[in-house]
Amino acid sequence: MSALISALLIRALRLLMFISCFHVTNLCSILQIRRLLFLKAEHSGMKTVAARVLYNVSVNVELLNSTVTCACMKETFSPVQIIPPFDISLKLATLKFETIERIYAGEPFLIMSDICCSSLSPIRIISSRFEVSSPVESPDGSLMSQIEEVVLQKNDVASECHCLLVPCNDSMPKAAAVGRYTIEWTRSDSTSDDFRVTTSLALPTVVIDMIPFWIDTSLPAYGSVSSPLPVKYTFHNRTQRVLEMKVGLDPSDACVLSGYKQANFRVLPHSSHSLTFNLLPLSPGDILLPRLRFGLARYTTAVPIDALVQRMVPSSIYVKPSNRLPSNLEAT
């Protein structure tokens, strides 16, 4: 029975940090002593804090003509609702901020975190860091904190966004853990380093697919009505074999295509081939570019090729009005 009671006491002490006893000097009837205690909970939910006071009272007994000391105890229980200080949501996205559940080797992707504060007291983010695991890496080698020294009120949200990449190589795994995300924080009114808290959680495990090709697009930042708009596509072969590619552009009502509209060519292993199409925008504003059609002869992929192509290439461009004056104004 005593062993069971001891185990229950140990389990209860793990819920809240144990506060050691402190002694108080003699306390007169009109005096009041206040102590400030700090508790730390490991789990959320309803907890109970027990406060116990052991004290001695000296009583004069006239019949015995002596003083009797009585040992007394007072114990109170206070329920405390423990809530998480913030909620962290993580997601993976493409460079177009489209949510994804799998990544492709050689294609940069984004890891985004949202920290929603649920604490009644303001929270100060001391620092944060992404610790990526192999084969995931940062293209520029920098994963500096973007929310350092940010103070969050209740319902405030702090967000971070970093670019990551899985290099394309022969030893690439089929799945990998991205890494860990760690936040170091404290209350904004805290002046001591003893109250710093570190929260760490694992980043999701993702499936890695191999794409046999890659397409880079080079085009101006904007175009002009009735002015040539060159669009250059560079097709890369990532495999160990020769790829036969078929490329074409669909007609568009927003612009006129000059020159050839389709081409067939072969690309050597780990080489590239470029094609330039000349477009002539017909109207100002955001216009849709002609849809790029791409195919591989005698090569099959697990993911539809058209869906991959549309993720790699831009779909629209801004066209500004022409600077030319109308013919009737030029004559005047």
Short mmCIF file of C-alpha atoms in Angstrom, two decimals:
data_model
loop_
_atom_site.label_atom_id
_atom_site.label_comp_id
_atom_site.label_asym_id
_atom_site.label_seq_id
_atom_site.Cartn_x
_atom_site.Cartn_y
_atom_site.Cartn_z
CA MET A 1 0.00 0.00 0.00
CA SER A 2 2.81 2.40 0.87
CA ALA A 3 4.54 1.66 -2.46
CA LEU A 4 1.33 2.52 -4.35
CA ILE A 5 0.94 5.81 -2.46
CA SER A 6 4.57 6.73 -3.16
CA ALA A 7 4.09 6.03 -6.88
CA LEU A 8 0.99 8.22 -7.00
CA LEU A 9 2.82 11.04 -5.24
CA ILE A 10 5.72 10.85 -7.67
CA ARG A 11 3.32 10.91 -10.63
CA ALA A 12 1.50 13.91 -9.21
CA LEU A 13 4.75 15.81 -8.68
CA ARG A 14 5.66 15.35 -12.33
CA LEU A 15 2.62 17.34 -13.40
CA LEU A 16 3.90 20.53 -11.78
CA MET A 17 7.40 21.53 -10.84
CA PHE A 18 7.98 20.80 -7.18
CA ILE A 19 8.40 23.89 -5.01
CA SER A 20 10.65 23.38 -2.00
CA CYS A 21 9.51 24.40 1.46
CA PHE A 22 10.35 27.80 2.87
CA HIS A 23 10.32 28.95 6.46
CA VAL A 24 8.56 31.95 7.93
CA THR A 25 9.53 33.64 11.18
CA ASN A 26 7.09 34.29 13.98
CA LEU A 27 3.89 35.75 12.66
CA CYS A 28 1.78 38.03 14.78
CA SER A 29 -1.98 38.07 14.51
CA ILE A 30 -2.13 41.31 12.55
CA LEU A 31 0.70 40.54 10.11
CA GLN A 32 0.45 39.06 6.61
CA ILE A 33 3.19 37.46 4.53
CA ARG A 34 2.90 36.96 0.77
CA ARG A 35 5.09 34.67 -1.34
CA LEU A 36 5.28 34.62 -5.15
CA LEU A 37 5.75 31.14 -6.59
CA PHE A 38 6.36 30.06 -10.18
CA LEU A 39 4.97 26.79 -11.49
CA LYS A 40 5.80 24.97 -14.69
CA ALA A 41 3.39 22.47 -16.27
CA GLU A 42 4.46 19.80 -18.72
CA HIS A 43 0.97 19.04 -20.04
CA SER A 44 -2.19 21.03 -20.62
CA GLY A 45 -5.46 20.37 -18.82
CA MET A 46 -6.97 20.91 -15.37
CA LYS A 47 -4.40 20.60 -12.58
CA THR A 48 -4.63 21.00 -8.81
CA VAL A 49 -2.14 23.01 -6.77
CA ALA A 50 -1.96 22.09 -3.08
CA ALA A 51 -0.70 24.60 -0.50
CA ARG A 52 0.11 23.30 3.00
CA VAL A 53 1.08 25.38 6.02
CA LEU A 54 2.58 23.78 9.12
CA TYR A 55 2.64 26.06 12.14
CA ASN A 56 2.90 25.96 15.92
CA VAL A 57 0.60 27.83 18.32
CA SER A 58 1.62 28.44 21.93
CA VAL A 59 -1.27 28.50 24.44
CA ASN A 60 -1.00 29.52 28.09
CA VAL A 61 -2.85 27.10 30.40
CA GLU A 62 -3.64 28.88 33.70
CA LEU A 63 -4.65 25.71 35.55
CA LEU A 64 -1.31 24.11 34.78
CA ASN A 65 0.53 27.38 35.02
CA SER A 66 2.45 26.46 31.84
CA THR A 67 2.55 26.98 28.09
CA VAL A 68 1.39 24.26 25.72
CA THR A 69 2.62 24.22 22.10
CA CYS A 70 0.15 22.83 19.56
CA ALA A 71 1.29 21.60 16.12
CA CYS A 72 -1.29 22.58 13.47
CA MET A 73 -1.69 22.22 9.72
CA LYS A 74 -3.75 24.09 7.13
CA GLU A 75 -4.10 22.78 3.59
CA THR A 76 -5.93 24.29 0.60
CA PHE A 77 -6.42 23.05 -2.97
CA SER A 78 -6.68 25.38 -5.95
CA PRO A 79 -7.66 24.15 -9.43
CA VAL A 80 -5.58 25.61 -12.27
CA GLN A 81 -6.42 25.38 -15.96
CA ILE A 82 -3.24 24.82 -17.99
CA ILE A 83 -3.45 25.91 -21.64
CA PRO A 84 -0.77 25.74 -24.35
CA PRO A 85 0.95 29.11 -24.87
CA PHE A 86 0.59 28.88 -28.64
CA ASP A 87 -0.40 26.58 -31.48
CA ILE A 88 2.12 25.78 -34.22
CA SER A 89 1.05 24.76 -37.70
CA LEU A 90 3.54 23.64 -40.35
CA LYS A 91 2.98 23.08 -44.04
CA LEU A 92 4.93 22.54 -47.24
CA ALA A 93 4.25 24.60 -50.36
CA THR A 94 5.57 25.24 -53.83
CA LEU A 95 7.22 28.51 -54.81
CA LYS A 96 3.72 29.61 -55.87
CA PHE A 97 2.52 29.01 -52.27
CA GLU A 98 0.42 26.00 -53.27
CA THR A 99 0.17 23.40 -50.51
CA ILE A 100 1.86 20.08 -51.32
CA GLU A 101 2.18 16.70 -49.60
CA ARG A 102 5.16 15.37 -51.56
CA ILE A 103 8.28 17.00 -52.93
CA TYR A 104 10.37 16.50 -56.03
CA ALA A 105 14.13 16.15 -56.12
CA GLY A 106 15.85 19.25 -57.45
CA GLU A 107 12.72 21.42 -57.09
CA PRO A 108 12.87 24.13 -54.40
CA PHE A 109 9.95 24.13 -51.97
CA LEU A 110 8.82 26.22 -49.00
CA ILE A 111 8.44 25.25 -45.35
CA MET A 112 6.04 27.64 -43.61
CA SER A 113 5.23 27.90 -39.91
CA ASP A 114 2.40 29.80 -38.23
CA ILE A 115 2.55 30.45 -34.46
CA CYS A 116 -0.83 31.49 -33.04
CA CYS A 117 -0.59 32.86 -29.50
CA SER A 118 -3.24 31.59 -27.07
CA SER A 119 -1.61 32.86 -23.87
CA LEU A 120 -3.36 35.49 -21.76
CA SER A 121 0.05 37.08 -21.07
CA PRO A 122 2.18 38.49 -23.91
CA ILE A 123 4.89 36.13 -25.15
CA ARG A 124 8.28 37.17 -26.47
CA ILE A 125 9.92 34.95 -29.07
CA ILE A 126 13.62 34.94 -28.22
CA SER A 127 14.69 32.93 -31.25
CA SER A 128 13.61 30.18 -33.60
CA ARG A 129 15.47 27.76 -35.84
CA PHE A 130 14.87 25.08 -38.45
CA GLU A 131 17.17 22.09 -38.13
CA VAL A 132 16.95 20.19 -41.42
CA SER A 133 17.99 16.57 -41.83
CA SER A 134 19.82 15.00 -44.76
CA PRO A 135 19.13 14.98 -47.68
CA VAL A 136 17.10 18.21 -47.20
CA GLU A 137 19.18 21.38 -47.32
CA SER A 138 18.89 25.12 -47.74
CA PRO A 139 19.80 26.41 -51.23
CA ASP A 140 21.65 29.42 -49.81
CA GLY A 141 22.76 27.72 -46.57
CA SER A 142 20.95 30.27 -44.38
CA LEU A 143 18.00 29.52 -42.10
CA MET A 144 18.05 32.57 -39.85
CA SER A 145 15.12 33.28 -37.56
CA GLN A 146 12.53 35.65 -39.02
CA ILE A 147 10.57 36.19 -35.79
CA GLU A 148 13.39 36.92 -33.34
CA GLU A 149 12.36 39.30 -30.50
CA VAL A 150 8.74 39.39 -31.70
CA VAL A 151 6.13 39.96 -28.97
CA LEU A 152 2.80 38.17 -29.42
CA GLN A 153 -0.47 39.17 -27.80
CA LYS A 154 -3.42 36.80 -27.53
CA ASN A 155 -4.60 35.65 -31.00
CA ASP A 156 -1.56 37.20 -32.70
CA VAL A 157 0.15 35.09 -35.36
CA ALA A 158 3.85 35.04 -36.23
CA SER A 159 4.89 33.35 -39.47
CA GLU A 160 8.12 32.14 -41.00
CA CYS A 161 8.89 30.95 -44.51
CA HIS A 162 12.11 29.30 -45.68
CA CYS A 163 13.17 27.77 -48.98
CA LEU A 164 14.47 24.18 -48.92
CA LEU A 165 15.73 21.74 -51.51
CA VAL A 166 16.43 18.02 -51.94
CA PRO A 167 19.40 17.64 -54.34
CA CYS A 168 18.89 15.35 -57.29
CA ASN A 169 21.29 12.38 -57.12
CA ASP A 170 21.32 8.61 -57.53
CA SER A 171 21.33 7.89 -53.78
CA MET A 172 18.18 9.91 -53.11
CA PRO A 173 15.78 8.15 -50.65
CA LYS A 174 12.09 7.61 -51.37
CA ALA A 175 11.06 9.42 -48.17
CA ALA A 176 12.82 11.60 -45.62
CA ALA A 177 12.15 13.52 -42.43
CA VAL A 178 12.55 17.25 -43.00
CA GLY A 179 13.98 17.92 -39.50
CA ARG A 180 12.91 19.79 -36.38
CA TYR A 181 11.54 23.23 -35.55
CA THR A 182 12.62 24.79 -32.24
CA ILE A 183 11.31 27.95 -30.56
CA GLU A 184 12.84 29.63 -27.53
CA TRP A 185 10.39 31.95 -25.78
CA THR A 186 9.46 33.58 -22.49
CA ARG A 187 6.91 35.98 -21.03
CA SER A 188 7.41 39.51 -22.26
CA ASP A 189 7.54 40.87 -18.68
CA SER A 190 10.21 38.38 -17.59
CA THR A 191 13.64 39.85 -16.89
CA SER A 192 15.45 36.65 -15.91
CA ASP A 193 16.95 34.02 -18.18
CA ASP A 194 15.78 31.34 -15.75
CA PHE A 195 12.27 31.50 -17.19
CA ARG A 196 13.20 30.73 -20.78
CA VAL A 197 11.27 27.85 -22.33
CA THR A 198 12.29 25.77 -25.35
CA THR A 199 9.58 24.17 -27.47
CA SER A 200 10.60 21.71 -30.19
CA LEU A 201 8.56 19.62 -32.60
CA ALA A 202 9.35 17.34 -35.51
CA LEU A 203 8.80 18.53 -39.07
CA PRO A 204 6.72 16.24 -41.29
CA THR A 205 8.11 13.25 -43.16
CA VAL A 206 7.64 13.68 -46.90
CA VAL A 207 7.70 11.45 -49.96
CA ILE A 208 10.40 12.33 -52.50
CA ASP A 209 9.77 11.78 -56.21
CA MET A 210 12.24 11.95 -59.05
CA ILE A 211 11.46 14.20 -62.04
CA PRO A 212 13.38 13.22 -65.19
CA PHE A 213 13.32 16.77 -66.55
CA TRP A 214 13.22 20.39 -65.45
CA ILE A 215 12.09 23.56 -67.23
CA ASP A 216 13.45 27.05 -66.58
CA THR A 217 11.59 30.08 -67.95
CA SER A 218 13.15 33.42 -68.81
CA LEU A 219 10.87 36.33 -69.69
CA PRO A 220 10.70 40.10 -69.01
CA ALA A 221 9.05 41.45 -65.87
CA TYR A 222 6.26 42.91 -68.01
CA GLY A 223 5.30 43.39 -71.63
CA SER A 224 3.79 46.14 -73.79
CA VAL A 225 0.84 46.01 -76.12
CA SER A 226 1.86 45.35 -79.75
CA SER A 227 5.53 44.98 -78.73
CA PRO A 228 7.47 41.70 -79.11
CA LEU A 229 7.65 39.66 -75.91
CA PRO A 230 10.34 36.94 -76.00
CA VAL A 231 9.77 33.89 -73.78
CA LYS A 232 12.68 31.48 -73.41
CA TYR A 233 12.24 27.93 -72.12
CA THR A 234 15.26 25.83 -71.13
CA PHE A 235 14.67 22.07 -70.90
CA HIS A 236 17.03 20.04 -68.69
CA ASN A 237 17.60 16.29 -68.84
CA ARG A 238 18.25 14.85 -65.36
CA THR A 239 18.54 11.21 -66.32
CA GLN A 240 21.35 8.96 -67.56
CA ARG A 241 19.67 8.41 -70.92
CA VAL A 242 18.83 10.48 -73.98
CA LEU A 243 15.35 12.03 -73.76
CA GLU A 244 13.26 12.80 -76.82
CA MET A 245 11.08 15.82 -76.07
CA LYS A 246 8.06 17.28 -77.84
CA VAL A 247 7.26 20.93 -77.15
CA GLY A 248 4.47 23.17 -78.39
CA LEU A 249 2.37 26.22 -77.50
CA ASP A 250 -1.42 26.33 -77.62
CA PRO A 251 -3.09 29.32 -79.32
CA SER A 252 -4.14 32.20 -77.08
CA ASP A 253 -6.67 35.01 -77.54
CA ALA A 254 -4.52 37.42 -75.50
CA CYS A 255 -1.47 37.38 -77.76
CA VAL A 256 -0.22 36.38 -81.19
CA LEU A 257 2.56 33.83 -81.59
CA SER A 258 5.14 34.49 -84.28
CA GLY A 259 7.51 31.81 -85.56
CA TYR A 260 7.28 28.08 -84.98
CA LYS A 261 4.69 26.70 -82.55
CA GLN A 262 6.10 23.22 -81.89
CA ALA A 263 9.42 21.41 -81.98
CA ASN A 264 10.87 17.92 -81.50
CA PHE A 265 14.41 17.47 -80.22
CA ARG A 266 16.66 15.16 -78.20
CA VAL A 267 18.59 16.15 -75.06
CA LEU A 268 21.70 14.29 -73.92
CA PRO A 269 22.03 13.08 -70.31
CA HIS A 270 22.53 15.96 -67.85
CA SER A 271 22.36 18.48 -70.69
CA SER A 272 19.85 21.15 -71.69
CA HIS A 273 18.21 22.65 -74.75
CA SER A 274 16.61 26.11 -75.09
CA LEU A 275 13.74 27.39 -77.21
CA THR A 276 12.61 31.01 -77.59
CA PHE A 277 9.07 31.93 -78.60
CA ASN A 278 8.14 35.47 -79.68
CA LEU A 279 4.74 36.68 -78.46
CA LEU A 280 2.83 39.82 -79.40
CA PRO A 281 0.36 40.92 -76.65
CA LEU A 282 -2.94 42.29 -77.94
CA SER A 283 -4.45 43.82 -74.77
CA PRO A 284 -3.16 45.38 -71.52
CA GLY A 285 -3.48 43.93 -68.03
CA ASP A 286 -2.74 40.49 -66.64
CA ILE A 287 -2.91 38.09 -69.57
CA LEU A 288 -2.54 34.34 -69.72
CA LEU A 289 0.51 33.06 -71.52
CA PRO A 290 -0.01 30.38 -74.18
CA ARG A 291 -0.18 26.99 -72.50
CA LEU A 292 3.04 25.02 -72.88
CA ARG A 293 2.55 21.47 -74.13
CA PHE A 294 5.37 19.09 -73.25
CA GLY A 295 5.80 15.39 -73.79
CA LEU A 296 8.43 12.67 -73.50
CA ALA A 297 8.64 9.94 -76.10
CA ARG A 298 9.09 6.39 -74.78
CA TYR A 299 9.27 7.54 -71.18
CA THR A 300 6.62 7.15 -68.47
CA THR A 301 6.40 8.91 -65.10
CA ALA A 302 4.39 8.17 -61.96
CA VAL A 303 3.07 11.75 -61.90
CA PRO A 304 1.22 13.26 -64.92
CA ILE A 305 3.71 15.24 -66.97
CA ASP A 306 1.30 18.09 -67.71
CA ALA A 307 0.72 18.73 -63.98
CA LEU A 308 4.48 18.93 -63.41
CA VAL A 309 4.99 21.29 -66.35
CA GLN A 310 2.32 23.74 -65.21
CA ARG A 311 4.02 23.93 -61.77
CA MET A 312 7.38 24.78 -63.36
CA VAL A 313 6.37 27.51 -65.80
CA PRO A 314 4.57 30.83 -65.20
CA SER A 315 0.99 31.06 -66.40
CA SER A 316 0.50 34.84 -66.75
CA ILE A 317 2.31 38.15 -67.23
CA TYR A 318 1.40 41.81 -66.86
CA VAL A 319 1.14 43.83 -70.08
CA LYS A 320 1.13 47.63 -69.91
CA PRO A 321 -0.57 49.87 -72.48
CA SER A 322 1.46 50.95 -75.47
CA ASN A 323 3.35 54.25 -75.30
CA ARG A 324 2.51 55.04 -78.90
CA LEU A 325 0.01 57.83 -79.53
CA PRO A 326 -3.03 57.24 -81.75
CA SER A 327 -2.51 58.13 -85.42
CA ASN A 328 -4.94 61.08 -85.29
CA LEU A 329 -3.00 62.64 -82.40
CA GLU A 330 0.34 62.12 -84.11
CA ALA A 331 -0.95 64.01 -87.16
CA THR A 332 -1.91 67.02 -85.07
#
